[in-house]
């Protein structure tokens, strides 16, 4: 009976230890830093739709894509709170409505976005996490427009606009241990497609040594 009782205690302790270590893939109490690059923001989509419906001769000739730095902290087994900051640069031109061959002005626009994000992991596998995230925050836009038409040719006007932007990532896949890569599909300030690398600090996971 004593041996049976001792075996039961050992089995219970071993099972509890394994389960406790098994929670590590959730990254609870870990800090993660990620750098990402995305394409086609929600603003670009809405601008394109607006331009198609009410043509103002605007054509984008260059877009840098969306580069973001994100820092998040896992509050619970699956839930993390993060802050993200990113920049996007764009260049383009306007053509004269009566003479499409005439470039009436050119522009340069910079977008700076700072957002708070909630990150939820809904499935774990070894070295694999499937997640979703949502975020929102202020975006600061500065546009410099240079006229190409006399008598104001060469004149530069600057316009600034502040607005709230959001991001919803319906599907994100992260693969790796402390250092890993990820790809995301969503809509908002990070783009329809977003990917990058991340590094996790804190205690090592039992299967991520």
mmCIF file with all atom_site columns, C-alpha atoms in Angstrom:
data_model
loop_
_atom_site.group_PDB
_atom_site.id
_atom_site.type_symbol
_atom_site.label_atom_id
_atom_site.label_alt_id
_atom_site.label_comp_id
_atom_site.label_asym_id
_atom_site.label_entity_id
_atom_site.label_seq_id
_atom_site.pdbx_PDB_ins_code
_atom_site.Cartn_x
_atom_site.Cartn_y
_atom_site.Cartn_z
_atom_site.occupancy
_atom_site.B_iso_or_equiv
_atom_site.pdbx_formal_charge
_atom_site.auth_seq_id
_atom_site.auth_comp_id
_atom_site.auth_asym_id
_atom_site.auth_atom_id
_atom_site.pdbx_PDB_model_num
ATOM 1   C CA . UNK A 1 1   ? 0.000   0.000  0.000   1.00 0.00 ? 1   UNK A CA 1
ATOM 2   C CA . UNK A 1 2   ? 2.846   2.365  0.892   1.00 0.00 ? 2   UNK A CA 1
ATOM 3   C CA . UNK A 1 3   ? 4.570   1.665  -2.428  1.00 0.00 ? 3   UNK A CA 1
ATOM 4   C CA . UNK A 1 4   ? 1.307   2.236  -4.260  1.00 0.00 ? 4   UNK A CA 1
ATOM 5   C CA . UNK A 1 5   ? 0.786   5.535  -2.421  1.00 0.00 ? 5   UNK A CA 1
ATOM 6   C CA . UNK A 1 6   ? 4.371   6.614  -3.146  1.00 0.00 ? 6   UNK A CA 1
ATOM 7   C CA . UNK A 1 7   ? 3.975   5.724  -6.807  1.00 0.00 ? 7   UNK A CA 1
ATOM 8   C CA . UNK A 1 8   ? 0.746   7.747  -6.950  1.00 0.00 ? 8   UNK A CA 1
ATOM 9   C CA . UNK A 1 9   ? 2.476   10.815 -5.433  1.00 0.00 ? 9   UNK A CA 1
ATOM 10  C CA . UNK A 1 10  ? 5.381   10.529 -7.850  1.00 0.00 ? 10  UNK A CA 1
ATOM 11  C CA . UNK A 1 11  ? 3.045   10.123 -10.804 1.00 0.00 ? 11  UNK A CA 1
ATOM 12  C CA . UNK A 1 12  ? 0.999   13.152 -9.711  1.00 0.00 ? 12  UNK A CA 1
ATOM 13  C CA . UNK A 1 13  ? 4.110   15.286 -9.253  1.00 0.00 ? 13  UNK A CA 1
ATOM 14  C CA . UNK A 1 14  ? 5.542   14.212 -12.608 1.00 0.00 ? 14  UNK A CA 1
ATOM 15  C CA . UNK A 1 15  ? 2.264   14.909 -14.401 1.00 0.00 ? 15  UNK A CA 1
ATOM 16  C CA . UNK A 1 16  ? 1.946   18.316 -12.745 1.00 0.00 ? 16  UNK A CA 1
ATOM 17  C CA . UNK A 1 17  ? 5.529   19.213 -13.682 1.00 0.00 ? 17  UNK A CA 1
ATOM 18  C CA . UNK A 1 18  ? 4.967   18.175 -17.277 1.00 0.00 ? 18  UNK A CA 1
ATOM 19  C CA . UNK A 1 19  ? 1.744   20.176 -17.525 1.00 0.00 ? 19  UNK A CA 1
ATOM 20  C CA . UNK A 1 20  ? 3.394   23.216 -15.948 1.00 0.00 ? 20  UNK A CA 1
ATOM 21  C CA . UNK A 1 21  ? 6.247   23.012 -18.408 1.00 0.00 ? 21  UNK A CA 1
ATOM 22  C CA . UNK A 1 22  ? 3.757   22.334 -21.169 1.00 0.00 ? 22  UNK A CA 1
ATOM 23  C CA . UNK A 1 23  ? 2.257   25.778 -20.606 1.00 0.00 ? 23  UNK A CA 1
ATOM 24  C CA . UNK A 1 24  ? 5.508   27.343 -21.721 1.00 0.00 ? 24  UNK A CA 1
ATOM 25  C CA . UNK A 1 25  ? 4.542   27.393 -25.387 1.00 0.00 ? 25  UNK A CA 1
ATOM 26  C CA . UNK A 1 26  ? 1.993   30.046 -24.366 1.00 0.00 ? 26  UNK A CA 1
ATOM 27  C CA . UNK A 1 27  ? 4.960   32.320 -23.597 1.00 0.00 ? 27  UNK A CA 1
ATOM 28  C CA . UNK A 1 28  ? 3.316   33.617 -20.401 1.00 0.00 ? 28  UNK A CA 1
ATOM 29  C CA . UNK A 1 29  ? 5.309   36.470 -18.841 1.00 0.00 ? 29  UNK A CA 1
ATOM 30  C CA . UNK A 1 30  ? 7.593   36.626 -21.870 1.00 0.00 ? 30  UNK A CA 1
ATOM 31  C CA . UNK A 1 31  ? 8.552   39.743 -23.804 1.00 0.00 ? 31  UNK A CA 1
ATOM 32  C CA . UNK A 1 32  ? 8.624   39.581 -27.595 1.00 0.00 ? 32  UNK A CA 1
ATOM 33  C CA . UNK A 1 33  ? 10.092  42.049 -30.089 1.00 0.00 ? 33  UNK A CA 1
ATOM 34  C CA . UNK A 1 34  ? 9.149   41.819 -33.767 1.00 0.00 ? 34  UNK A CA 1
ATOM 35  C CA . UNK A 1 35  ? 10.158  43.628 -36.945 1.00 0.00 ? 35  UNK A CA 1
ATOM 36  C CA . UNK A 1 36  ? 7.815   43.352 -39.904 1.00 0.00 ? 36  UNK A CA 1
ATOM 37  C CA . UNK A 1 37  ? 7.195   44.562 -43.437 1.00 0.00 ? 37  UNK A CA 1
ATOM 38  C CA . UNK A 1 38  ? 3.779   44.780 -45.062 1.00 0.00 ? 38  UNK A CA 1
ATOM 39  C CA . UNK A 1 39  ? 2.131   45.623 -48.362 1.00 0.00 ? 39  UNK A CA 1
ATOM 40  C CA . UNK A 1 40  ? -1.173  47.290 -49.322 1.00 0.00 ? 40  UNK A CA 1
ATOM 41  C CA . UNK A 1 41  ? -2.657  49.129 -46.356 1.00 0.00 ? 41  UNK A CA 1
ATOM 42  C CA . UNK A 1 42  ? -6.319  49.833 -45.827 1.00 0.00 ? 42  UNK A CA 1
ATOM 43  C CA . UNK A 1 43  ? -5.687  53.496 -46.689 1.00 0.00 ? 43  UNK A CA 1
ATOM 44  C CA . UNK A 1 44  ? -4.203  52.526 -50.058 1.00 0.00 ? 44  UNK A CA 1
ATOM 45  C CA . UNK A 1 45  ? -7.260  50.409 -50.839 1.00 0.00 ? 45  UNK A CA 1
ATOM 46  C CA . UNK A 1 46  ? -9.686  53.208 -49.921 1.00 0.00 ? 46  UNK A CA 1
ATOM 47  C CA . UNK A 1 47  ? -7.639  55.772 -51.880 1.00 0.00 ? 47  UNK A CA 1
ATOM 48  C CA . UNK A 1 48  ? -7.709  53.563 -54.958 1.00 0.00 ? 48  UNK A CA 1
ATOM 49  C CA . UNK A 1 49  ? -11.475 53.096 -54.700 1.00 0.00 ? 49  UNK A CA 1
ATOM 50  C CA . UNK A 1 50  ? -11.966 56.833 -54.233 1.00 0.00 ? 50  UNK A CA 1
ATOM 51  C CA . UNK A 1 51  ? -9.705  57.631 -57.187 1.00 0.00 ? 51  UNK A CA 1
ATOM 52  C CA . UNK A 1 52  ? -11.633 55.214 -59.398 1.00 0.00 ? 52  UNK A CA 1
ATOM 53  C CA . UNK A 1 53  ? -14.964 56.777 -58.434 1.00 0.00 ? 53  UNK A CA 1
ATOM 54  C CA . UNK A 1 54  ? -13.864 60.424 -58.475 1.00 0.00 ? 54  UNK A CA 1
ATOM 55  C CA . UNK A 1 55  ? -10.769 60.639 -60.637 1.00 0.00 ? 55  UNK A CA 1
ATOM 56  C CA . UNK A 1 56  ? -8.499  63.497 -59.552 1.00 0.00 ? 56  UNK A CA 1
ATOM 57  C CA . UNK A 1 57  ? -5.576  62.437 -61.718 1.00 0.00 ? 57  UNK A CA 1
ATOM 58  C CA . UNK A 1 58  ? -3.613  61.087 -58.759 1.00 0.00 ? 58  UNK A CA 1
ATOM 59  C CA . UNK A 1 59  ? -1.080  58.365 -59.527 1.00 0.00 ? 59  UNK A CA 1
ATOM 60  C CA . UNK A 1 60  ? 1.223   56.727 -56.983 1.00 0.00 ? 60  UNK A CA 1
ATOM 61  C CA . UNK A 1 61  ? 4.669   56.136 -58.462 1.00 0.00 ? 61  UNK A CA 1
ATOM 62  C CA . UNK A 1 62  ? 6.425   54.790 -55.348 1.00 0.00 ? 62  UNK A CA 1
ATOM 63  C CA . UNK A 1 63  ? 5.400   53.190 -52.055 1.00 0.00 ? 63  UNK A CA 1
ATOM 64  C CA . UNK A 1 64  ? 7.969   51.997 -49.535 1.00 0.00 ? 64  UNK A CA 1
ATOM 65  C CA . UNK A 1 65  ? 5.674   49.466 -47.897 1.00 0.00 ? 65  UNK A CA 1
ATOM 66  C CA . UNK A 1 66  ? 4.955   49.435 -44.170 1.00 0.00 ? 66  UNK A CA 1
ATOM 67  C CA . UNK A 1 67  ? 7.847   48.835 -41.780 1.00 0.00 ? 67  UNK A CA 1
ATOM 68  C CA . UNK A 1 68  ? 6.869   48.226 -38.150 1.00 0.00 ? 68  UNK A CA 1
ATOM 69  C CA . UNK A 1 69  ? 8.575   47.557 -34.824 1.00 0.00 ? 69  UNK A CA 1
ATOM 70  C CA . UNK A 1 70  ? 6.342   45.777 -32.300 1.00 0.00 ? 70  UNK A CA 1
ATOM 71  C CA . UNK A 1 71  ? 6.918   45.050 -28.609 1.00 0.00 ? 71  UNK A CA 1
ATOM 72  C CA . UNK A 1 72  ? 4.441   42.808 -26.800 1.00 0.00 ? 72  UNK A CA 1
ATOM 73  C CA . UNK A 1 73  ? 4.185   41.216 -23.360 1.00 0.00 ? 73  UNK A CA 1
ATOM 74  C CA . UNK A 1 74  ? 2.239   38.026 -22.650 1.00 0.00 ? 74  UNK A CA 1
ATOM 75  C CA . UNK A 1 75  ? -0.126  38.719 -19.757 1.00 0.00 ? 75  UNK A CA 1
ATOM 76  C CA . UNK A 1 76  ? -1.707  35.265 -19.786 1.00 0.00 ? 76  UNK A CA 1
ATOM 77  C CA . UNK A 1 77  ? -1.137  31.902 -21.403 1.00 0.00 ? 77  UNK A CA 1
ATOM 78  C CA . UNK A 1 78  ? -2.494  33.017 -24.751 1.00 0.00 ? 78  UNK A CA 1
ATOM 79  C CA . UNK A 1 79  ? -3.042  36.760 -24.529 1.00 0.00 ? 79  UNK A CA 1
ATOM 80  C CA . UNK A 1 80  ? -0.471  39.525 -25.055 1.00 0.00 ? 80  UNK A CA 1
ATOM 81  C CA . UNK A 1 81  ? -0.634  43.309 -25.008 1.00 0.00 ? 81  UNK A CA 1
ATOM 82  C CA . UNK A 1 82  ? 1.666   45.154 -27.382 1.00 0.00 ? 82  UNK A CA 1
ATOM 83  C CA . UNK A 1 83  ? 2.646   48.492 -28.820 1.00 0.00 ? 83  UNK A CA 1
ATOM 84  C CA . UNK A 1 84  ? 3.600   48.969 -32.446 1.00 0.00 ? 84  UNK A CA 1
ATOM 85  C CA . UNK A 1 85  ? 5.143   51.826 -34.381 1.00 0.00 ? 85  UNK A CA 1
ATOM 86  C CA . UNK A 1 86  ? 5.741   52.088 -38.090 1.00 0.00 ? 86  UNK A CA 1
ATOM 87  C CA . UNK A 1 87  ? 6.429   54.302 -41.081 1.00 0.00 ? 87  UNK A CA 1
ATOM 88  C CA . UNK A 1 88  ? 5.409   54.382 -44.741 1.00 0.00 ? 88  UNK A CA 1
ATOM 89  C CA . UNK A 1 89  ? 6.640   56.714 -47.487 1.00 0.00 ? 89  UNK A CA 1
ATOM 90  C CA . UNK A 1 90  ? 4.840   57.393 -50.726 1.00 0.00 ? 90  UNK A CA 1
ATOM 91  C CA . UNK A 1 91  ? 5.491   59.461 -53.854 1.00 0.00 ? 91  UNK A CA 1
ATOM 92  C CA . UNK A 1 92  ? 3.236   60.288 -56.756 1.00 0.00 ? 92  UNK A CA 1
ATOM 93  C CA . UNK A 1 93  ? 1.881   62.846 -59.168 1.00 0.00 ? 93  UNK A CA 1
ATOM 94  C CA . UNK A 1 94  ? -1.268  64.601 -60.318 1.00 0.00 ? 94  UNK A CA 1
ATOM 95  C CA . UNK A 1 95  ? -2.153  65.068 -63.974 1.00 0.00 ? 95  UNK A CA 1
ATOM 96  C CA . UNK A 1 96  ? -4.246  67.867 -65.426 1.00 0.00 ? 96  UNK A CA 1
ATOM 97  C CA . UNK A 1 97  ? -7.854  66.777 -65.942 1.00 0.00 ? 97  UNK A CA 1
ATOM 98  C CA . UNK A 1 98  ? -8.117  68.568 -69.272 1.00 0.00 ? 98  UNK A CA 1
ATOM 99  C CA . UNK A 1 99  ? -4.703  67.407 -70.446 1.00 0.00 ? 99  UNK A CA 1
ATOM 100 C CA . UNK A 1 100 ? -3.748  64.001 -68.957 1.00 0.00 ? 100 UNK A CA 1
ATOM 101 C CA . UNK A 1 101 ? -0.272  64.230 -70.513 1.00 0.00 ? 101 UNK A CA 1
ATOM 102 C CA . UNK A 1 102 ? 0.532   67.253 -68.312 1.00 0.00 ? 102 UNK A CA 1
ATOM 103 C CA . UNK A 1 103 ? 1.832   66.557 -64.815 1.00 0.00 ? 103 UNK A CA 1
ATOM 104 C CA . UNK A 1 104 ? 0.417   69.450 -62.808 1.00 0.00 ? 104 UNK A CA 1
ATOM 105 C CA . UNK A 1 105 ? 2.119   68.569 -59.498 1.00 0.00 ? 105 UNK A CA 1
ATOM 106 C CA . UNK A 1 106 ? 4.072   65.922 -57.613 1.00 0.00 ? 106 UNK A CA 1
ATOM 107 C CA . UNK A 1 107 ? 3.777   64.876 -53.987 1.00 0.00 ? 107 UNK A CA 1
ATOM 108 C CA . UNK A 1 108 ? 5.640   63.112 -51.183 1.00 0.00 ? 108 UNK A CA 1
ATOM 109 C CA . UNK A 1 109 ? 3.725   61.672 -48.230 1.00 0.00 ? 109 UNK A CA 1
ATOM 110 C CA . UNK A 1 110 ? 4.995   60.130 -45.001 1.00 0.00 ? 110 UNK A CA 1
ATOM 111 C CA . UNK A 1 111 ? 2.805   58.148 -42.595 1.00 0.00 ? 111 UNK A CA 1
ATOM 112 C CA . UNK A 1 112 ? 3.818   57.527 -38.981 1.00 0.00 ? 112 UNK A CA 1
ATOM 113 C CA . UNK A 1 113 ? 1.562   55.190 -37.002 1.00 0.00 ? 113 UNK A CA 1
ATOM 114 C CA . UNK A 1 114 ? 1.642   54.295 -33.295 1.00 0.00 ? 114 UNK A CA 1
ATOM 115 C CA . UNK A 1 115 ? -0.822  51.681 -32.074 1.00 0.00 ? 115 UNK A CA 1
ATOM 116 C CA . UNK A 1 116 ? -1.810  49.471 -29.167 1.00 0.00 ? 116 UNK A CA 1
ATOM 117 C CA . UNK A 1 117 ? -2.469  45.828 -30.047 1.00 0.00 ? 117 UNK A CA 1
ATOM 118 C CA . UNK A 1 118 ? -4.079  42.754 -28.502 1.00 0.00 ? 118 UNK A CA 1
ATOM 119 C CA . UNK A 1 119 ? -2.551  39.460 -29.616 1.00 0.00 ? 119 UNK A CA 1
ATOM 120 C CA . UNK A 1 120 ? -4.295  36.120 -29.035 1.00 0.00 ? 120 UNK A CA 1
ATOM 121 C CA . UNK A 1 121 ? -2.825  32.680 -29.733 1.00 0.00 ? 121 UNK A CA 1
ATOM 122 C CA . UNK A 1 122 ? -5.610  30.180 -30.362 1.00 0.00 ? 122 UNK A CA 1
ATOM 123 C CA . UNK A 1 123 ? -3.582  27.141 -31.374 1.00 0.00 ? 123 UNK A CA 1
ATOM 124 C CA . UNK A 1 124 ? -0.220  25.714 -30.332 1.00 0.00 ? 124 UNK A CA 1
ATOM 125 C CA . UNK A 1 125 ? 1.946   23.114 -31.981 1.00 0.00 ? 125 UNK A CA 1
ATOM 126 C CA . UNK A 1 126 ? 5.622   22.375 -31.489 1.00 0.00 ? 126 UNK A CA 1
ATOM 127 C CA . UNK A 1 127 ? 7.451   25.453 -32.784 1.00 0.00 ? 127 UNK A CA 1
ATOM 128 C CA . UNK A 1 128 ? 4.181   26.670 -34.330 1.00 0.00 ? 128 UNK A CA 1
ATOM 129 C CA . UNK A 1 129 ? 1.659   29.246 -33.134 1.00 0.00 ? 129 UNK A CA 1
ATOM 130 C CA . UNK A 1 130 ? -1.530  30.312 -34.922 1.00 0.00 ? 130 UNK A CA 1
ATOM 131 C CA . UNK A 1 131 ? -2.907  33.646 -33.763 1.00 0.00 ? 131 UNK A CA 1
ATOM 132 C CA . UNK A 1 132 ? -5.026  36.695 -34.415 1.00 0.00 ? 132 UNK A CA 1
ATOM 133 C CA . UNK A 1 133 ? -4.544  40.338 -33.441 1.00 0.00 ? 133 UNK A CA 1
ATOM 134 C CA . UNK A 1 134 ? -6.371  43.653 -33.406 1.00 0.00 ? 134 UNK A CA 1
ATOM 135 C CA . UNK A 1 135 ? -4.993  47.131 -32.875 1.00 0.00 ? 135 UNK A CA 1
ATOM 136 C CA . UNK A 1 136 ? -5.700  50.827 -33.205 1.00 0.00 ? 136 UNK A CA 1
ATOM 137 C CA . UNK A 1 137 ? -3.901  54.111 -32.720 1.00 0.00 ? 137 UNK A CA 1
ATOM 138 C CA . UNK A 1 138 ? -3.090  57.537 -34.142 1.00 0.00 ? 138 UNK A CA 1
ATOM 139 C CA . UNK A 1 139 ? -1.480  57.997 -37.540 1.00 0.00 ? 139 UNK A CA 1
ATOM 140 C CA . UNK A 1 140 ? 0.304   61.223 -38.454 1.00 0.00 ? 140 UNK A CA 1
ATOM 141 C CA . UNK A 1 141 ? 0.444   62.129 -42.150 1.00 0.00 ? 141 UNK A CA 1
ATOM 142 C CA . UNK A 1 142 ? 2.600   64.837 -43.762 1.00 0.00 ? 142 UNK A CA 1
ATOM 143 C CA . UNK A 1 143 ? 2.274   65.614 -47.482 1.00 0.00 ? 143 UNK A CA 1
ATOM 144 C CA . UNK A 1 144 ? 4.487   67.957 -49.500 1.00 0.00 ? 144 UNK A CA 1
ATOM 145 C CA . UNK A 1 145 ? 3.093   68.947 -52.895 1.00 0.00 ? 145 UNK A CA 1
ATOM 146 C CA . UNK A 1 146 ? 5.245   70.647 -55.539 1.00 0.00 ? 146 UNK A CA 1
ATOM 147 C CA . UNK A 1 147 ? 3.512   72.568 -58.333 1.00 0.00 ? 147 UNK A CA 1
ATOM 148 C CA . UNK A 1 148 ? 4.684   72.129 -61.930 1.00 0.00 ? 148 UNK A CA 1
ATOM 149 C CA . UNK A 1 149 ? 2.349   74.706 -63.453 1.00 0.00 ? 149 UNK A CA 1
ATOM 150 C CA . UNK A 1 150 ? 3.052   78.419 -63.945 1.00 0.00 ? 150 UNK A CA 1
ATOM 151 C CA . UNK A 1 151 ? 2.918   80.858 -62.254 1.00 0.00 ? 151 UNK A CA 1
ATOM 152 C CA . UNK A 1 152 ? 3.339   78.722 -59.119 1.00 0.00 ? 152 UNK A CA 1
ATOM 153 C CA . UNK A 1 153 ? 5.835   76.283 -60.630 1.00 0.00 ? 153 UNK A CA 1
ATOM 154 C CA . UNK A 1 154 ? 8.250   75.031 -57.972 1.00 0.00 ? 154 UNK A CA 1
ATOM 155 C CA . UNK A 1 155 ? 6.075   76.188 -55.077 1.00 0.00 ? 155 UNK A CA 1
ATOM 156 C CA . UNK A 1 156 ? 5.797   73.661 -52.240 1.00 0.00 ? 156 UNK A CA 1
ATOM 157 C CA . UNK A 1 157 ? 2.787   73.346 -49.972 1.00 0.00 ? 157 UNK A CA 1
ATOM 158 C CA . UNK A 1 158 ? 2.724   71.192 -46.834 1.00 0.00 ? 158 UNK A CA 1
ATOM 159 C CA . UNK A 1 159 ? -0.378  69.593 -45.393 1.00 0.00 ? 159 UNK A CA 1
ATOM 160 C CA . UNK A 1 160 ? -0.688  67.590 -42.193 1.00 0.00 ? 160 UNK A CA 1
ATOM 161 C CA . UNK A 1 161 ? -3.450  65.237 -41.152 1.00 0.00 ? 161 UNK A CA 1
ATOM 162 C CA . UNK A 1 162 ? -3.973  63.128 -38.036 1.00 0.00 ? 162 UNK A CA 1
ATOM 163 C CA . UNK A 1 163 ? -6.420  60.247 -37.894 1.00 0.00 ? 163 UNK A CA 1
ATOM 164 C CA . UNK A 1 164 ? -7.083  57.016 -36.033 1.00 0.00 ? 164 UNK A CA 1
ATOM 165 C CA . UNK A 1 165 ? -6.168  53.835 -37.899 1.00 0.00 ? 165 UNK A CA 1
ATOM 166 C CA . UNK A 1 166 ? -6.899  50.220 -37.071 1.00 0.00 ? 166 UNK A CA 1
ATOM 167 C CA . UNK A 1 167 ? -5.578  46.769 -37.881 1.00 0.00 ? 167 UNK A CA 1
ATOM 168 C CA . UNK A 1 168 ? -7.315  43.408 -37.817 1.00 0.00 ? 168 UNK A CA 1
ATOM 169 C CA . UNK A 1 169 ? -5.246  40.338 -38.589 1.00 0.00 ? 169 UNK A CA 1
ATOM 170 C CA . UNK A 1 170 ? -7.543  37.381 -39.102 1.00 0.00 ? 170 UNK A CA 1
ATOM 171 C CA . UNK A 1 171 ? -4.732  34.857 -39.459 1.00 0.00 ? 171 UNK A CA 1
ATOM 172 C CA . UNK A 1 172 ? -1.140  34.890 -38.273 1.00 0.00 ? 172 UNK A CA 1
ATOM 173 C CA . UNK A 1 173 ? 1.340   32.001 -38.272 1.00 0.00 ? 173 UNK A CA 1
ATOM 174 C CA . UNK A 1 174 ? 4.564   32.063 -36.240 1.00 0.00 ? 174 UNK A CA 1
ATOM 175 C CA . UNK A 1 175 ? 7.211   29.361 -36.596 1.00 0.00 ? 175 UNK A CA 1
ATOM 176 C CA . UNK A 1 176 ? 10.354  28.974 -34.505 1.00 0.00 ? 176 UNK A CA 1
ATOM 177 C CA . UNK A 1 177 ? 11.658  29.158 -30.968 1.00 0.00 ? 177 UNK A CA 1
ATOM 178 C CA . UNK A 1 178 ? 13.157  32.238 -29.382 1.00 0.00 ? 178 UNK A CA 1
ATOM 179 C CA . UNK A 1 179 ? 13.990  33.448 -32.868 1.00 0.00 ? 179 UNK A CA 1
ATOM 180 C CA . UNK A 1 180 ? 11.201  32.857 -35.339 1.00 0.00 ? 180 UNK A CA 1
ATOM 181 C CA . UNK A 1 181 ? 9.499   34.072 -38.456 1.00 0.00 ? 181 UNK A CA 1
ATOM 182 C CA . UNK A 1 182 ? 5.876   34.939 -39.061 1.00 0.00 ? 182 UNK A CA 1
ATOM 183 C CA . UNK A 1 183 ? 3.409   35.857 -41.769 1.00 0.00 ? 183 UNK A CA 1
ATOM 184 C CA . UNK A 1 184 ? 0.039   37.586 -41.317 1.00 0.00 ? 184 UNK A CA 1
ATOM 185 C CA . UNK A 1 185 ? -3.061  38.209 -43.415 1.00 0.00 ? 185 UNK A CA 1
ATOM 186 C CA . UNK A 1 186 ? -5.355  41.078 -42.457 1.00 0.00 ? 186 UNK A CA 1
ATOM 187 C CA . UNK A 1 187 ? -6.525  44.592 -43.196 1.00 0.00 ? 187 UNK A CA 1
ATOM 188 C CA . UNK A 1 188 ? -5.366  47.922 -41.785 1.00 0.00 ? 188 UNK A CA 1
ATOM 189 C CA . UNK A 1 189 ? -2.212  49.914 -41.113 1.00 0.00 ? 189 UNK A CA 1
ATOM 190 C CA . UNK A 1 190 ? 0.139   46.905 -41.397 1.00 0.00 ? 190 UNK A CA 1
ATOM 191 C CA . UNK A 1 191 ? -1.164  45.831 -44.779 1.00 0.00 ? 191 UNK A CA 1
ATOM 192 C CA . UNK A 1 192 ? -3.060  42.963 -46.331 1.00 0.00 ? 192 UNK A CA 1
ATOM 193 C CA . UNK A 1 193 ? 0.074   40.804 -46.173 1.00 0.00 ? 193 UNK A CA 1
ATOM 194 C CA . UNK A 1 194 ? 2.646   41.313 -43.432 1.00 0.00 ? 194 UNK A CA 1
ATOM 195 C CA . UNK A 1 195 ? 5.676   39.261 -42.455 1.00 0.00 ? 195 UNK A CA 1
ATOM 196 C CA . UNK A 1 196 ? 8.857   39.455 -40.420 1.00 0.00 ? 196 UNK A CA 1
ATOM 197 C CA . UNK A 1 197 ? 11.000  38.032 -37.635 1.00 0.00 ? 197 UNK A CA 1
ATOM 198 C CA . UNK A 1 198 ? 10.658  38.081 -33.864 1.00 0.00 ? 198 UNK A CA 1
ATOM 199 C CA . UNK A 1 199 ? 12.720  37.324 -30.771 1.00 0.00 ? 199 UNK A CA 1
ATOM 200 C CA . UNK A 1 200 ? 11.325  36.194 -27.406 1.00 0.00 ? 200 UNK A CA 1
ATOM 201 C CA . UNK A 1 201 ? 12.920  36.955 -24.061 1.00 0.00 ? 201 UNK A CA 1
ATOM 202 C CA . UNK A 1 202 ? 12.297  35.206 -20.734 1.00 0.00 ? 202 UNK A CA 1
ATOM 203 C CA . UNK A 1 203 ? 12.534  31.625 -19.516 1.00 0.00 ? 203 UNK A CA 1
ATOM 204 C CA . UNK A 1 204 ? 13.192  28.958 -22.116 1.00 0.00 ? 204 UNK A CA 1
ATOM 205 C CA . UNK A 1 205 ? 10.349  26.729 -23.208 1.00 0.00 ? 205 UNK A CA 1
ATOM 206 C CA . UNK A 1 206 ? 10.864  23.012 -22.592 1.00 0.00 ? 206 UNK A CA 1
ATOM 207 C CA . UNK A 1 207 ? 10.634  22.296 -26.326 1.00 0.00 ? 207 UNK A CA 1
ATOM 208 C CA . UNK A 1 208 ? 12.335  25.512 -27.469 1.00 0.00 ? 208 UNK A CA 1
ATOM 209 C CA . UNK A 1 209 ? 15.748  25.076 -25.872 1.00 0.00 ? 209 UNK A CA 1
#
